[in-house]
Amino acid sequence: MLFRTSAVAAVLAGAFATTAQAQTGAQEESGREIEEIVVTAQKREQSLQDVPIVVTTVSGELLKDAGVRDIRDLTVLTPGLTVTSTSNESVVTARVRGVGTVGDNPGLESSVGVVIDGVYRPRNGVSFGDLGQVSRIEVLKGPQGTLFGKNTSAGVINVITAGPTRDFQAEGEATYGNYDQWGLTGSVSGPLSEDAAGHLFVGTRQRDGYQKIVTGPGPRTERRDNDQDFWTVRGQLLLTPIDQVDIRIIADFTKRNESCCVGTQLFVGQAANSRASFVNAVRPGSLDTTAATFDRRGYANRPTDQDVEDKGVSAEINWDLGSGLKLTSITAIRNWRTETGQDSDFTAADLVYRPAGGDNFVEFGQLSQEIRLAGDAYDGRFNWLVGAFYANEDLKSRSVLNYGADYYAYFAGRVLSGVPALIGLTPGTIFQAGNGSDDRYTQSSDTIALFTNNSFAITDQLELTVGLRFTRDEKKLFSRYTTTGSSCDQAEAAFGSLAGLVGQATATTIVGGLCLNAQNNDFDELGTYRQKRVEEEFSGTAKLAYRWNRDLMTYASYSRGYKAGGFNLDREQRIVVTAAGPNFTADPDTSFRGEFVDSYELGAKTSWFDRTLMLNVAAFYQKFTDFQLNTFVGTAFVVETLPEVVSKGVDVDFIYLPPIDGLTLQGGVTYAETEIQPFTAADLLNPTRFNSLRRLPGAQLSFAPLWSASLAGSYERELGNGLKFKANLSGKYTSRYNTGSDLHPSKIQDEMVLVNGRVGIGSDDDRWTVELWSNNLFDKDYVQVGFNGPFQVDENNDSISVYDAFLGAPRTYGVTLRMKY
């Protein structure tokens, strides 16, 4: 569907009409009015209707009613937001308007930043977990690189948790549901002294896995996957030593010990020489050749343990200096570590795996400091802010990929094609079980930024906002590659003899099969390889807003966003094929460039019908250059910077209080054409990778539906005798989109609607409530992410290839008892 500027103009024209005109013949007054919604999208408290930014804000009450516990659940309430997870629950990717950064590779930072209580999280996966009690969540769409930490070229998810209260409060919650799901949470908040208050939240949740696993002979014994087992604690202390100073100290700790995630077969080629037939020839029954994706049956003979530990402490100091000056300091120290095991071929055959028990891990240590000074002048007509931001991130990663006992037999059937001998290459010298690759990465990153954001009231109605940020980003990477049981050197040396035996084309295929990234011991010759990047860039914004009257504000804005470059934390190699044979050479340079975006918006913030309807609309145009794309090609992660990606469309958000007492509606629509602009192989960093990206030029970006819409309805009614009825129904619609970075057609997710529902009855003072709830109420089957079956894809022949998928959760349901004092 083409982007229709005329349609956009029509929508905006309706929004720009005066409220007086709109209310002609409007409904009678209902006696209700939408309360002012306060947001901090510009690092100061403002009414949502005064902020010239597209912001979807969700209250803590609606989050609770819709069953939202983490940022992935948030998608049901937010049009234009998609959050997915893949090989384990720590590999999470958030996308706004179809734009985000695939999270499987820790070397890539996120395009959509997540900020929790003012503290920037370095990756989306680091922010994934139970958010506890939340005051509100603000989803800021478009680049927010002036004020929010760093690397927010597509948007920000700004989470504000519930803080200490000055009066005593206590809450508890107990839940039981299908898949033997249960959870307990409790919180207490209140004064500790005249100048101190505290808040403590604790919670634990467990659930059996909703995916059945065929293990074959093991050694895996667990026959369920995608389970849940974690606990979390968050404590807060609010100190007011003097009237002008408040200090908020937050400490949190989360521990997860779960099994996740096994991919299922999305598409299985049925040719006689298909990869599936080779797998099942090695070990019968090791792979589902019927491609019954949504029977939720996975195949894995190795454990998928995931152990995640997340902890941190932060201190926010706000100091009223007088004369309208306010100093804010936010200091944070955090550490996040995930240890994962994986059956890396997603079959019950023992092909390749990542051992559990701590050998495979990713760890982030983070120190961040932000300081801001804000004030106003000229009787409040000039609001200004200046600040500085510093972040040090220490990233450590170990990536181990071992051959299983069946890999040589599978390789022989898949590649050797009946050749009786390979110049002395025997199973013991090629792929001995337990051998493979063992790579270690240590990356240090230092970011320093200076920023300012200032608003000028040119007249009582016209306001200009100008922001500017200078960022210096420095990364140093130390990589150490180790390869055991490899055969690439021997294969290249034997190419001439192989060509004479089976022909040059077949010999090239054989040598290529022996020289995949994890099997190429040329990497070992690099030793401890050092790389360094330093980038210095400006980003900023300019916004012009005009308030026509109490109920209508329009604005036009320009924003420049920037996301730092970095290093691919996976092996990269150069491949040159000549008449003399193929040459597979370790590529020591795994760097990629920074990502930039120029964004333009034209919008309106409006109120209608005596402020019972709040309707905000914006048209946007975003051009990304050097867009960072991470693609799994079946044997390795490939990082490319696409020359241009353009996203253009319309955002609509609304809150409505209809003339039905107790009913509130909130929702919105996003239409976004997010397209990769045409390019050729010569435009890429490494044209030899272009074969896996050949579908991209001119196509809609992956995970970028043209349409997405959300609608949440909450209803509350007094029943008498001290009782109250509550209900919520929340739904999200997305049109058709592709879930694979390479846009392979097997990875398409058709249009769908996901619905969560909740009904409850309780006391009218909320002392107790019993609720029945269901997430994915209609048990919609859908794909989160489609990907190439590891070592099972021939990119030129789908009939012999296998494509896999990580699925969305099925219907869950249960009962929850809430208590409040």
PDB file of C-alpha atoms in Angstrom, residues 7 21 28-29 86 112 159 275 283 303 333 501 557 561 564 662 665 673 696 770 794:
ATOM      1  CA  ALA A   7      -5.114  10.804   3.507  1.00  0.00           C
ATOM      2  CA  GLN A  21     -16.601  23.533  15.614  1.00  0.00           C
ATOM      3  CA  GLU A  28     -24.527  15.992  26.208  1.00  0.00           C
ATOM      4  CA  GLU A  29     -22.125  16.524  29.044  1.00  0.00           C
ATOM      5  CA  THR A  86      14.257 -15.514  20.545  1.00  0.00           C
ATOM      6  CA  VAL A 112      14.763   1.673  21.070  1.00  0.00           C
ATOM      7  CA  VAL A 159       9.389   3.250  32.888  1.00  0.00           C
ATOM      8  CA  ARG A 275      18.468 -31.419   5.207  1.00  0.00           C
ATOM      9  CA  ARG A 283      18.999 -40.386  13.982  1.00  0.00           C
ATOM     10  CA  PRO A 303      19.590 -28.611  27.653  1.00  0.00           C
ATOM     11  CA  ILE A 333      25.799   0.879  39.121  1.00  0.00           C
ATOM     12  CA  LEU A 501      38.020 -36.637  -7.948  1.00  0.00           C
ATOM     13  CA  SER A 557       9.405  19.137  14.571  1.00  0.00           C
ATOM     14  CA  GLY A 561      19.154  10.807  15.996  1.00  0.00           C
ATOM     15  CA  ALA A 564      26.855   4.379  17.838  1.00  0.00           C
ATOM     16  CA  GLY A 662     -17.451   3.704  34.609  1.00  0.00           C
ATOM     17  CA  LEU A 665     -11.436   3.491  26.307  1.00  0.00           C
ATOM     18  CA  GLU A 673       5.612   2.296   5.539  1.00  0.00           C
ATOM     19  CA  LEU A 696      15.908  -6.546   0.911  1.00  0.00           C
ATOM     20  CA  VAL A 770     -10.844 -11.620  42.932  1.00  0.00           C
ATOM     21  CA  ASP A 794      20.767 -23.871   1.184  1.00  0.00           C
TER      22      ASP A 794
END
